[in-house]
PDB file of C-alpha atoms in Angstrom:
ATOM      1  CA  UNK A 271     -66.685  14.972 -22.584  1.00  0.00           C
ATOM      2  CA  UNK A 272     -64.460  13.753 -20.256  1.00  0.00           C
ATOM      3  CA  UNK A 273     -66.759  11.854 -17.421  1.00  0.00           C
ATOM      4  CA  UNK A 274     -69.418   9.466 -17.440  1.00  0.00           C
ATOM      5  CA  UNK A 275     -73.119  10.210 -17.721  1.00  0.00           C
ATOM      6  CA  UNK A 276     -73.323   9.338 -13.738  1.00  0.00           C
ATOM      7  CA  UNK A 277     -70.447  11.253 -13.089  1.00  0.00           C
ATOM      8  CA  UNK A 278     -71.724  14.342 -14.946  1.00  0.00           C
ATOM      9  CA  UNK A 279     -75.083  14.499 -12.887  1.00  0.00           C
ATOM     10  CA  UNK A 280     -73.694  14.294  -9.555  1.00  0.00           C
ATOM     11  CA  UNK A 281     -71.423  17.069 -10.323  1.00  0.00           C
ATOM     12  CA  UNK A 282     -74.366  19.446 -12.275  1.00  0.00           C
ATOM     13  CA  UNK A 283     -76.679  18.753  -9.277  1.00  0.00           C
ATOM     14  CA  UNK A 284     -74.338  19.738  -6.825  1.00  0.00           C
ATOM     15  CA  UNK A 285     -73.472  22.501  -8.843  1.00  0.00           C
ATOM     16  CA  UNK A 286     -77.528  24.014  -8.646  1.00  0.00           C
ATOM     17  CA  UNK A 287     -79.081  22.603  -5.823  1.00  0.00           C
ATOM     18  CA  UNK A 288     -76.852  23.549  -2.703  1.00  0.00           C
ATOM     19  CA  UNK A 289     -77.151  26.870  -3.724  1.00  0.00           C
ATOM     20  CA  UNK A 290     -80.602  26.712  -4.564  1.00  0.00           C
ATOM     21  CA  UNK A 291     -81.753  25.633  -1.765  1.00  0.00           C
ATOM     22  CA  UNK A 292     -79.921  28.569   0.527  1.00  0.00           C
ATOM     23  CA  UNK A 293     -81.537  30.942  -1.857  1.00  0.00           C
ATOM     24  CA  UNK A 294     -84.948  29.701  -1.427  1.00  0.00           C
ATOM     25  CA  UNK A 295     -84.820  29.409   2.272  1.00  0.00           C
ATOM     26  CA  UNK A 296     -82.902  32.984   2.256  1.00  0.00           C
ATOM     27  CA  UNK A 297     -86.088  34.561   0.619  1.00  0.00           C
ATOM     28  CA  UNK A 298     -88.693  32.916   2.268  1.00  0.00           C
ATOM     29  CA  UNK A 299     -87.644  33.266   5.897  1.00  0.00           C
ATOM     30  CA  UNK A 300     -85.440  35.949   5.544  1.00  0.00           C
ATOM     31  CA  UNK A 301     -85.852  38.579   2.755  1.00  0.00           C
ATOM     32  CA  UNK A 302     -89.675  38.330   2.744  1.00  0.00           C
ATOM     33  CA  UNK A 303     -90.749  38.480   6.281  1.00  0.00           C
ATOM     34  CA  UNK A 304     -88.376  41.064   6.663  1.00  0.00           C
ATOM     35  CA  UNK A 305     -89.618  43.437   3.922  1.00  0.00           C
ATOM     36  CA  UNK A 306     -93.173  42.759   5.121  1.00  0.00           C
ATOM     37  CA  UNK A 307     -92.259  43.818   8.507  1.00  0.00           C
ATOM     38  CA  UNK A 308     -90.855  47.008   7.282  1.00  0.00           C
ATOM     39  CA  UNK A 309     -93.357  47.896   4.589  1.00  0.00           C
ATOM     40  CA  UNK A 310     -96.816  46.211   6.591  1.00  0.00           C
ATOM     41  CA  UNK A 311     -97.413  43.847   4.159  1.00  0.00           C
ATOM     42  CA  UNK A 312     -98.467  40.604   4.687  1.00  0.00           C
ATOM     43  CA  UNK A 313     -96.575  37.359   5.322  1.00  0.00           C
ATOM     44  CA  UNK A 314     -97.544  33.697   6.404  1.00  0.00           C
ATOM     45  CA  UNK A 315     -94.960  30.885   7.423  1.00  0.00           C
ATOM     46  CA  UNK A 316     -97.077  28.743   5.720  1.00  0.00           C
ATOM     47  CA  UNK A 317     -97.182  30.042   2.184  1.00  0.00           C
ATOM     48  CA  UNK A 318     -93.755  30.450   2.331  1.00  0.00           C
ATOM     49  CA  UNK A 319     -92.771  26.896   3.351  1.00  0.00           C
ATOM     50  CA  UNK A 320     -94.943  26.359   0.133  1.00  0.00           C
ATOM     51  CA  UNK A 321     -93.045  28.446  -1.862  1.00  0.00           C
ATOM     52  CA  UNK A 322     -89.693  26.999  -0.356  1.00  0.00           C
ATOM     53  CA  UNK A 323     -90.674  23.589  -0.627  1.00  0.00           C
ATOM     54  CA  UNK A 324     -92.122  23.836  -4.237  1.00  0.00           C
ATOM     55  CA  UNK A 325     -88.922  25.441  -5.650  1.00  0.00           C
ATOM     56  CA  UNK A 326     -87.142  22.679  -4.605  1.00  0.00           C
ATOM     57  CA  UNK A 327     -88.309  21.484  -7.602  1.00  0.00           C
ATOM     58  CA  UNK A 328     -86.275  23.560  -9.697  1.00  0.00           C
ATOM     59  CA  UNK A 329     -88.661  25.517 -10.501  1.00  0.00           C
ATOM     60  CA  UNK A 330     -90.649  22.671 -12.474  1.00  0.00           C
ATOM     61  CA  UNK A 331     -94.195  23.533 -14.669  1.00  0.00           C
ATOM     62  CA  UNK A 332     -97.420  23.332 -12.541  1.00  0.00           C
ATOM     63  CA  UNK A 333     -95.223  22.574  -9.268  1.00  0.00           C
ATOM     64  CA  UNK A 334     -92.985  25.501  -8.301  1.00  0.00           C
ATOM     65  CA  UNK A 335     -94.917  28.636  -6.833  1.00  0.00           C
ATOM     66  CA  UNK A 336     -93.731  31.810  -7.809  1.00  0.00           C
ATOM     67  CA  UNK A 337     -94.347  34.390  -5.219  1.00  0.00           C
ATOM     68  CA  UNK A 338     -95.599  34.398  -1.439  1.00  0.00           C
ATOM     69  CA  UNK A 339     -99.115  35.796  -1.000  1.00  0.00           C
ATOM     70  CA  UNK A 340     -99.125  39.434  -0.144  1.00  0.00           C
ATOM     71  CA  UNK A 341     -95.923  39.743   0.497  1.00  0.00           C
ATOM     72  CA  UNK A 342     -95.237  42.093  -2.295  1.00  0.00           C
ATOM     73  CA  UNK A 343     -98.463  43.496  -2.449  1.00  0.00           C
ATOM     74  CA  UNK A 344     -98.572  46.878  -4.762  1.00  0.00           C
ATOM     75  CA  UNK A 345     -95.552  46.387  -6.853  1.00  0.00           C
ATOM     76  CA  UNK A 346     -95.152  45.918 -10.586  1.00  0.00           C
ATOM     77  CA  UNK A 347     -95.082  41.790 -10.320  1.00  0.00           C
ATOM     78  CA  UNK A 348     -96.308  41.021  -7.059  1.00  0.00           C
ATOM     79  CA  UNK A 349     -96.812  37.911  -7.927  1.00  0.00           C
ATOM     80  CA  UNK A 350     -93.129  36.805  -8.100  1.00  0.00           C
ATOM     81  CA  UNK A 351     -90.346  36.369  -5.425  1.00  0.00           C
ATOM     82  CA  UNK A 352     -87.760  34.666  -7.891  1.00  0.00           C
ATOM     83  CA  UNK A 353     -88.414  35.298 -11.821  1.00  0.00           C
ATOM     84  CA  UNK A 354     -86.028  33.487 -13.258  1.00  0.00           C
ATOM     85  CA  UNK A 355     -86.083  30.266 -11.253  1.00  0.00           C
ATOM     86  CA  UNK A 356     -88.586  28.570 -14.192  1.00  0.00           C
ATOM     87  CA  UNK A 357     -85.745  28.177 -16.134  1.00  0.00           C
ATOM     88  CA  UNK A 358     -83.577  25.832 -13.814  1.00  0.00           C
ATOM     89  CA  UNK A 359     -85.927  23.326 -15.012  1.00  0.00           C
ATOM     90  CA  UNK A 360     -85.081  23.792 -18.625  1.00  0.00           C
ATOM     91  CA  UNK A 361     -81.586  23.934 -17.899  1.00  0.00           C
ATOM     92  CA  UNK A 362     -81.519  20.610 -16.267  1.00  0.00           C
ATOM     93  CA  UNK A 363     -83.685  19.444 -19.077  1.00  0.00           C
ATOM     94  CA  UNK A 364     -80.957  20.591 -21.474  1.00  0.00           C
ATOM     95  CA  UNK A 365     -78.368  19.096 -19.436  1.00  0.00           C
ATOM     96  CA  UNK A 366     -80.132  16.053 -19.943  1.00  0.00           C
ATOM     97  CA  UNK A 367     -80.526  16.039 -23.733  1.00  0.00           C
ATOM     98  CA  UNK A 368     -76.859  17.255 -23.826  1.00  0.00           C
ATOM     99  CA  UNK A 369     -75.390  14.464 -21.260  1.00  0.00           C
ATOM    100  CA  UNK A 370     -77.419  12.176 -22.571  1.00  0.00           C
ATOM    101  CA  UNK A 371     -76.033  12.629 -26.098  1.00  0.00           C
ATOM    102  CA  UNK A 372     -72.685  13.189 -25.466  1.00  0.00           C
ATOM    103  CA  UNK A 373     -72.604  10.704 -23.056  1.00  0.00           C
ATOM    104  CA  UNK A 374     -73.763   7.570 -25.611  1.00  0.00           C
ATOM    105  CA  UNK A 375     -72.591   8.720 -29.451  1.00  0.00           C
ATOM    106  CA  UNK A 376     -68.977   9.433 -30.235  1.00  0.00           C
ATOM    107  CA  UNK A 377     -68.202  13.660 -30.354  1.00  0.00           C
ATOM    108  CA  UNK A 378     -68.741  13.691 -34.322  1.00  0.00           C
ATOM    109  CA  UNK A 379     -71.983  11.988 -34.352  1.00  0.00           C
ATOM    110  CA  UNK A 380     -72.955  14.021 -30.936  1.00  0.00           C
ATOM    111  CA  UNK A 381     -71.899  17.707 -33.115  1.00  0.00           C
ATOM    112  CA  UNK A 382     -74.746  16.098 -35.701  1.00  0.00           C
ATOM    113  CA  UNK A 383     -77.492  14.876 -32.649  1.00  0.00           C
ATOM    114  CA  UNK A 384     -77.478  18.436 -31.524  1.00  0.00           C
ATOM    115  CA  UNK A 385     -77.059  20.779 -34.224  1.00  0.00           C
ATOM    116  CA  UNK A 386     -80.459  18.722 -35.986  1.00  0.00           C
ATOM    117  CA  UNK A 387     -82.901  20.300 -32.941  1.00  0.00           C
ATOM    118  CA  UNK A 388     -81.244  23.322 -33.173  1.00  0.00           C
ATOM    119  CA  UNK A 389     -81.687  24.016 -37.106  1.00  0.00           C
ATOM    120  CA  UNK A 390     -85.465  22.741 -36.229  1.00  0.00           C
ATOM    121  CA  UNK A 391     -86.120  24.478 -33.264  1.00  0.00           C
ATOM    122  CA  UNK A 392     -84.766  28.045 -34.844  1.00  0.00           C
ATOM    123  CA  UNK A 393     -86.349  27.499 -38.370  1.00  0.00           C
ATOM    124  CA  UNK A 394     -89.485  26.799 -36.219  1.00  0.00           C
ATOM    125  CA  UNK A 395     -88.840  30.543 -33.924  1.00  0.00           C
ATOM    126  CA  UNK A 396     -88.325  31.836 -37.491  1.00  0.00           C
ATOM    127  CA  UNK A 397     -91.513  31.616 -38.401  1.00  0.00           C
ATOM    128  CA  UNK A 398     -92.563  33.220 -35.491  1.00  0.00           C
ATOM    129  CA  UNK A 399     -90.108  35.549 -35.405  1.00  0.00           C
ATOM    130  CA  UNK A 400     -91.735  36.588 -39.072  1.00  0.00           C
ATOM    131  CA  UNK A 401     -95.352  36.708 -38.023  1.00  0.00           C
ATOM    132  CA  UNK A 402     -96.338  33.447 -39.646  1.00  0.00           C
ATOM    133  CA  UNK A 403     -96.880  31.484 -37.006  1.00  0.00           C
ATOM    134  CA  UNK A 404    -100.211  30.603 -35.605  1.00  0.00           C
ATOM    135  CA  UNK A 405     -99.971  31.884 -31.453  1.00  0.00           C
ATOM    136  CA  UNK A 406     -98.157  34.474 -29.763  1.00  0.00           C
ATOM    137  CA  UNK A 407     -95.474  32.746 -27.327  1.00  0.00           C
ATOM    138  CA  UNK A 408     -95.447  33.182 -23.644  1.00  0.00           C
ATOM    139  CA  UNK A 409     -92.300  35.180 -21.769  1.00  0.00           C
ATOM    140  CA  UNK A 410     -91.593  32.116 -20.103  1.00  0.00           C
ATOM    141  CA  UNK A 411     -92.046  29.953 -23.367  1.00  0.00           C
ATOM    142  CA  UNK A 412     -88.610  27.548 -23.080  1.00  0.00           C
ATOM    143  CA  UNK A 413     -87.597  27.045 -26.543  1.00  0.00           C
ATOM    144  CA  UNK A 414     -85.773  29.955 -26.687  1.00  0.00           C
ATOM    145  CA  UNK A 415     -83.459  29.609 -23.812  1.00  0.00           C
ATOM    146  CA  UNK A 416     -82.989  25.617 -25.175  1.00  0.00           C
ATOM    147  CA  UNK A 417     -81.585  27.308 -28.071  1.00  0.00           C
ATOM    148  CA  UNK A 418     -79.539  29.380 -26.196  1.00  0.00           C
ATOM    149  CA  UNK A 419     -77.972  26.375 -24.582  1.00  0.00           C
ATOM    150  CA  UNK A 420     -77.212  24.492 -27.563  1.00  0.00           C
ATOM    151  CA  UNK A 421     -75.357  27.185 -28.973  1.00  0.00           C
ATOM    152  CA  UNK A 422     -73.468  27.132 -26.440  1.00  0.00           C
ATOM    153  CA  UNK A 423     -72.905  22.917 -26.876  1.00  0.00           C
ATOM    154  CA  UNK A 424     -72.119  23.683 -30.716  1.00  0.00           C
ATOM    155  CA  UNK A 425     -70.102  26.291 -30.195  1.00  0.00           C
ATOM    156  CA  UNK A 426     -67.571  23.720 -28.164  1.00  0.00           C
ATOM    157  CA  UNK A 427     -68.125  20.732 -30.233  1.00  0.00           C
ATOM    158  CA  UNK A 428     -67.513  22.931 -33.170  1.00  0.00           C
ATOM    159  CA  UNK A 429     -65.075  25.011 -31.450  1.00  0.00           C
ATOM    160  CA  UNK A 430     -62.441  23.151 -34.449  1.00  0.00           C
ATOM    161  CA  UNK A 431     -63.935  25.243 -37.237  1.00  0.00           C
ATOM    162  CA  UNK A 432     -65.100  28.063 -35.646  1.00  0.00           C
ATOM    163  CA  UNK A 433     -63.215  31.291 -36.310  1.00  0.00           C
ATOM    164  CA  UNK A 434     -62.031  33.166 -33.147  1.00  0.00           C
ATOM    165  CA  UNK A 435     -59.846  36.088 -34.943  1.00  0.00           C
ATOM    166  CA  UNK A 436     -60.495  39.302 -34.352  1.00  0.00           C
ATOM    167  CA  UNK A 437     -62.422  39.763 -38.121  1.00  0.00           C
ATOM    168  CA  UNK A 438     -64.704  36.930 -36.893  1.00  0.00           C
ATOM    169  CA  UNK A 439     -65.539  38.947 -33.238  1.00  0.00           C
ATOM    170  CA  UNK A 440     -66.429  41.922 -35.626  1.00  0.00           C
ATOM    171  CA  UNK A 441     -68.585  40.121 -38.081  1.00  0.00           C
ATOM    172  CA  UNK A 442     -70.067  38.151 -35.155  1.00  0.00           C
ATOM    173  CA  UNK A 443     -71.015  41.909 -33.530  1.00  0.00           C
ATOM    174  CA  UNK A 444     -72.568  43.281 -36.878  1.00  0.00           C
ATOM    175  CA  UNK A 445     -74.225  40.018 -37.008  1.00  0.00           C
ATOM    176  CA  UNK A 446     -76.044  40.656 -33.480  1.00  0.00           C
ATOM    177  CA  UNK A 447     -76.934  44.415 -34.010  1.00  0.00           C
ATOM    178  CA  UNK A 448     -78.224  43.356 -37.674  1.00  0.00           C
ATOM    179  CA  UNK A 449     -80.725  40.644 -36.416  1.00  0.00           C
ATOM    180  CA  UNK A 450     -81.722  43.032 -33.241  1.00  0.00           C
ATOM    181  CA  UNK A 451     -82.959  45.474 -35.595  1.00  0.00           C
ATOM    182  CA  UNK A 452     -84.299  42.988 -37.761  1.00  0.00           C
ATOM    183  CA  UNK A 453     -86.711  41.710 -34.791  1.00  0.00           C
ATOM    184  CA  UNK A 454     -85.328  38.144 -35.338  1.00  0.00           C
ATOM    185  CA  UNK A 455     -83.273  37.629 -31.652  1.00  0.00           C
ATOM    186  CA  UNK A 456     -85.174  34.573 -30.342  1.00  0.00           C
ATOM    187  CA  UNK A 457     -84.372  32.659 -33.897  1.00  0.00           C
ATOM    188  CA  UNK A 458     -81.008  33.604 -35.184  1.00  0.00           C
ATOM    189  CA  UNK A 459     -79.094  35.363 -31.826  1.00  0.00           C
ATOM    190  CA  UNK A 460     -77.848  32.021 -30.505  1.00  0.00           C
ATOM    191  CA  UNK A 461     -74.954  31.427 -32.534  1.00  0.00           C
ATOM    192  CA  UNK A 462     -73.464  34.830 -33.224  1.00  0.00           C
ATOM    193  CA  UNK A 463     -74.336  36.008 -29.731  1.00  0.00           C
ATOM    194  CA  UNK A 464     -72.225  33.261 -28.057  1.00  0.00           C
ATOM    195  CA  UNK A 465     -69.279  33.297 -30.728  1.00  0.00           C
ATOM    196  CA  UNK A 466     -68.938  37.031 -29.918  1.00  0.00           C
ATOM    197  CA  UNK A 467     -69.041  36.320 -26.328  1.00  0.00           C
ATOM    198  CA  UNK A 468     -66.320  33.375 -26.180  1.00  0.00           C
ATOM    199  CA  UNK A 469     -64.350  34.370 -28.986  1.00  0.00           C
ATOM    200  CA  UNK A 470     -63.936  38.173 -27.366  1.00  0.00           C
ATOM    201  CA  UNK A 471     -63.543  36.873 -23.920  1.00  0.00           C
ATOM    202  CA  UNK A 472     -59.824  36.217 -25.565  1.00  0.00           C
ATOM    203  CA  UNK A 473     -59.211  39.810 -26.290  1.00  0.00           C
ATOM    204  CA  UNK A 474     -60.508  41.396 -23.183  1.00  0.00           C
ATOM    205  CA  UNK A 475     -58.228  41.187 -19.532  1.00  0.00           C
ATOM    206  CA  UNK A 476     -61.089  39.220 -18.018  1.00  0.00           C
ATOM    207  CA  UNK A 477     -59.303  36.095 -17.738  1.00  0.00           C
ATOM    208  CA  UNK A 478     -58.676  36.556 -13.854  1.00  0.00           C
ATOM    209  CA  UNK A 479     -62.751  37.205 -13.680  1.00  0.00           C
ATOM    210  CA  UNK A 480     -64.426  34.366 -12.129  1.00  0.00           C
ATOM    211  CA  UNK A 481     -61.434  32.590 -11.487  1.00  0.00           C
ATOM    212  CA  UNK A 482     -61.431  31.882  -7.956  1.00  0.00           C
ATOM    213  CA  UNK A 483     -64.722  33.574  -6.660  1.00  0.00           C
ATOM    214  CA  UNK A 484     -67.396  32.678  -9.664  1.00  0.00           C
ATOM    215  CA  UNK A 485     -70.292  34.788  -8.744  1.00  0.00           C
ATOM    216  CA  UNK A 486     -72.289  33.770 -11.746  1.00  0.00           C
ATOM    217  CA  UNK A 487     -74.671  31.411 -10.468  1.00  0.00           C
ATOM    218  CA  UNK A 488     -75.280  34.011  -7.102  1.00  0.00           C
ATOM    219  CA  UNK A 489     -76.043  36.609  -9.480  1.00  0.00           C
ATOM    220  CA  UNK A 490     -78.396  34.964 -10.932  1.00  0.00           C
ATOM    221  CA  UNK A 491     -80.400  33.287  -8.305  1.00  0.00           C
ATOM    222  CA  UNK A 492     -80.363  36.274  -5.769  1.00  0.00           C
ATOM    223  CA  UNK A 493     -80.232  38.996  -8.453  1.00  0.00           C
ATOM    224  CA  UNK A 494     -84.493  39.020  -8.669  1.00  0.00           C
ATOM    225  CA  UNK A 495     -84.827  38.918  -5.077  1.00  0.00           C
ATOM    226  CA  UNK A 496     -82.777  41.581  -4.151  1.00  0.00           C
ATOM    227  CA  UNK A 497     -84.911  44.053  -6.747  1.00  0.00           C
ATOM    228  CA  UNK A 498     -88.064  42.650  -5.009  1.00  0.00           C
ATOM    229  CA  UNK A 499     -86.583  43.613  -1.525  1.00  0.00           C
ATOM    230  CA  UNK A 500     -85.806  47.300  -3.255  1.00  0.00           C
ATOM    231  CA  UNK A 501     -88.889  47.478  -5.275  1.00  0.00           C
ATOM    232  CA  UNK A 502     -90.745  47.034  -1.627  1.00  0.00           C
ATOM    233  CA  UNK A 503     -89.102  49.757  -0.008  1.00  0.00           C
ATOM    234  CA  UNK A 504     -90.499  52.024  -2.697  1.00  0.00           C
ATOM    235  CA  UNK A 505     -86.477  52.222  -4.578  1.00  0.00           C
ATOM    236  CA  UNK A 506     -88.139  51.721  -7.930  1.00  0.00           C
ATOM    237  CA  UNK A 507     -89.965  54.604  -7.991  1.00  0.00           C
ATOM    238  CA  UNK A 508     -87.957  56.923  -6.473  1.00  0.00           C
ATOM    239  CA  UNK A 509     -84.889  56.592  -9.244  1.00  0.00           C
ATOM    240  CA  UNK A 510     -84.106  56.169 -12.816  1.00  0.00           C
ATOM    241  CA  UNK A 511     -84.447  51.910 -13.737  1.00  0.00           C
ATOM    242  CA  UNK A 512     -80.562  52.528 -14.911  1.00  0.00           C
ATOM    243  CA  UNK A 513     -80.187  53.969 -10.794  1.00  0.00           C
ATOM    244  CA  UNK A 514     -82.001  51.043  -9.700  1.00  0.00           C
ATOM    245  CA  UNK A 515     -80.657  48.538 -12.052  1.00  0.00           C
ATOM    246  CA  UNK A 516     -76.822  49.991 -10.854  1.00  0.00           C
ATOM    247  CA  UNK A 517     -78.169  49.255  -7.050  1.00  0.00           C
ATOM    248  CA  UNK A 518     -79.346  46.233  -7.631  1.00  0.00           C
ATOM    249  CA  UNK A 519     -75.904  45.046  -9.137  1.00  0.00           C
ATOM    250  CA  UNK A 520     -74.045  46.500  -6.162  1.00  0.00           C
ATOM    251  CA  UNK A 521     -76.329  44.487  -3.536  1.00  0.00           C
ATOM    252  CA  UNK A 522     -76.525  41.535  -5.008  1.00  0.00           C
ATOM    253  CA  UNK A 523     -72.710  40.671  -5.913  1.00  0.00           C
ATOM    254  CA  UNK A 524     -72.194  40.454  -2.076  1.00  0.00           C
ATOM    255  CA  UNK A 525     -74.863  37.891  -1.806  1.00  0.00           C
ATOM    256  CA  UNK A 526     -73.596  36.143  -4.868  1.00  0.00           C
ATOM    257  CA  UNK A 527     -70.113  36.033  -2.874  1.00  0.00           C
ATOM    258  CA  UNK A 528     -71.498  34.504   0.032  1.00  0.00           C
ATOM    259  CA  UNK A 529     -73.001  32.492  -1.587  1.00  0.00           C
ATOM    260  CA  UNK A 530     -70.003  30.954  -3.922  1.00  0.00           C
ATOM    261  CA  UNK A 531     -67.579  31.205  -0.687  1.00  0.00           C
ATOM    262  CA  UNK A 532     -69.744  29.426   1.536  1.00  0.00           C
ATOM    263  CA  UNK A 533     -72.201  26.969  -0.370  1.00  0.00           C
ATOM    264  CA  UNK A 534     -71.276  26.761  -3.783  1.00  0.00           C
ATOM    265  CA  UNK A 535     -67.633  25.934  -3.215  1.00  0.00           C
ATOM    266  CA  UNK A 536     -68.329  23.892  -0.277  1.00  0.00           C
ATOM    267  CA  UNK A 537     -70.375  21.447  -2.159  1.00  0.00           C
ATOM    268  CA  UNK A 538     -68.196  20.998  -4.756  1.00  0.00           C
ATOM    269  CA  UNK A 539     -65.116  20.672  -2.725  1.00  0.00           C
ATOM    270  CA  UNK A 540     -66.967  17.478  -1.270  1.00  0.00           C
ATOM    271  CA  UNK A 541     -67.523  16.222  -4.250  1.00  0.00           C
ATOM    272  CA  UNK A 542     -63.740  16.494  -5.524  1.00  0.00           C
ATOM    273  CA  UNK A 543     -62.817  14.847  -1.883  1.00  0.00           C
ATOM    274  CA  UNK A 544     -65.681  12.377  -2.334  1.00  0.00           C
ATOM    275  CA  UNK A 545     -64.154  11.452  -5.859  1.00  0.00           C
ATOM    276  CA  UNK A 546     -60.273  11.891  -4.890  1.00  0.00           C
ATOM    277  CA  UNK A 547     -59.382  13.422  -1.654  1.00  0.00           C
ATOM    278  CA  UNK A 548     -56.134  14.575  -3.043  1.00  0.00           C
ATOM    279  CA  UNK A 549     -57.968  17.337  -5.358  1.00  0.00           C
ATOM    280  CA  UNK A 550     -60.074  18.893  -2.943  1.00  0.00           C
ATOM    281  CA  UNK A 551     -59.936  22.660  -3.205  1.00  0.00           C
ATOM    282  CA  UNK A 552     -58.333  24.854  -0.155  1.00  0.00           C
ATOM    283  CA  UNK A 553     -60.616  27.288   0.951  1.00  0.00           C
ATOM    284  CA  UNK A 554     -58.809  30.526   2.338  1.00  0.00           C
TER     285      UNK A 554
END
């Protein structure tokens, strides 16, 4: 809203690729050859400089490889080093579709350019949703998570006549709890999930959260890995999932740290210096 298309992409790539990349090259020279030394399983150098230089893609359809070959032999999806890393490709895709827009038509014609797909896509998710559509979607189908994103868009461009009162946080949680019993999440979450979400974030002493350490992006990157590397030592089936799960978190908000303190911010700092050297951040 307040930068130029070209501005906006340098600044969303070096948000997601510096730490990208460290996370790739952490898990295929690090976290798996480790946990195949300590469990015998198998590990080549060159299937995982596939697998590192495939996901530099961003996890792109038909290009990115999701696992290393017998590395994680035996455990419930072997076949996967970092889940989640498919959609990093959709989320560029949406930044696209979302810079792109806001970047060429004037904010009230941009509220109108994205709320159209959005109607379309969810009346179209609806039907699914309701069992009339022809095919059962895959888990790593993308129209969903585009939704989710532009909620998120609509909820700012709309943020002018959108309730954020404590009556609208409660109707906006009945809302979600109705439509997860109903069955309908992937079609009509979007909007009532993310208005509870902002809207509550006022009410809640979370402000200070994220403010000077955001661990977000860490989390999720590294949060898959680090269950692999405990699903490997045999962690999975030794606890409760909610034991596991409560591990997991633990672990990975270190890594997450690391990596905000010492890539994330880094890149980011060189782009404020590159753009004016008089705003670049001081790292303590």
């Amino acid at each position: 809203m307040t930068s130029t298309v070209r501005t906006f992409w340098r600044a969303r790539l070096l948000r997601i690729f510096p730490g990208l990349v460290a996370c790739i090259a952490t898990v295929s020279f690090v976290f798996a050859p480790l946990s195949a030394l300590a469990t015998g399983r198998r590990y080549a150098f060159y299937d995982a400089v596939l697998f590192f230089l495939s996901n530099l893609s961003a996890g792109a359809p038909g290009v990115a490889l999701r696992g290393i070959p017998g590395s994680l032999d035996g455990l419930p999806d072997p076949g996967a080093w970092n889940g989640p890393l498919w959609t990093l490709f959709w989320e560029l895709v949406c930044y696209a579709l979302a810079g792109t827009v806001l970047g060429v038509l004037r904010p009230e014609l941009a509220r109108v350019a994205l709320l159209v797909p959005f109607l379309v896509g969810s009346a179209f998710v609806f039907t699914l949703d309701m069992g009339w559509g022809p095919v059962r979607t895959p888990p790593d189908w993308p129209l969903v998570p585009l939704l989710t994103f532009l909620a998120g868009s609509l909820t700012y461009l709309y943020r002018d006549r959108i309730s954020a009162s404590q009556v609208a946080v409660g109707a906006c949680a009945v809302g979600v709890i109705a439509i997860g019993g109903a069955g309908l999440v992937p079609s009509l979450i979007h909007i009532p999930l993310c208005v509870l979400l902002l809207a509550s974030s006022l009410y809640l002493p979370l402000a200070s959260v994220g403010s000077r350490f955001d661990i977000s992006y860490g989390v999720y990157i590294y949060g898959w890995p680090v269950q692999q590397v405990l699903a490997s030592m045999g962690l999975h089936t030794a606890v409760p999932p909610l034991f596991f799960a409560a591990v997991s978190l633990l672990l990975v908000f270190p890594v997450a740290w690391l990596s905000c303190r010492y890539v994330e911010m880094p890149a980011r700092g060189w782009f404020r210096r590159w753009k004016d050297p008089r705003r670049a951040p001081q790292l303590a």
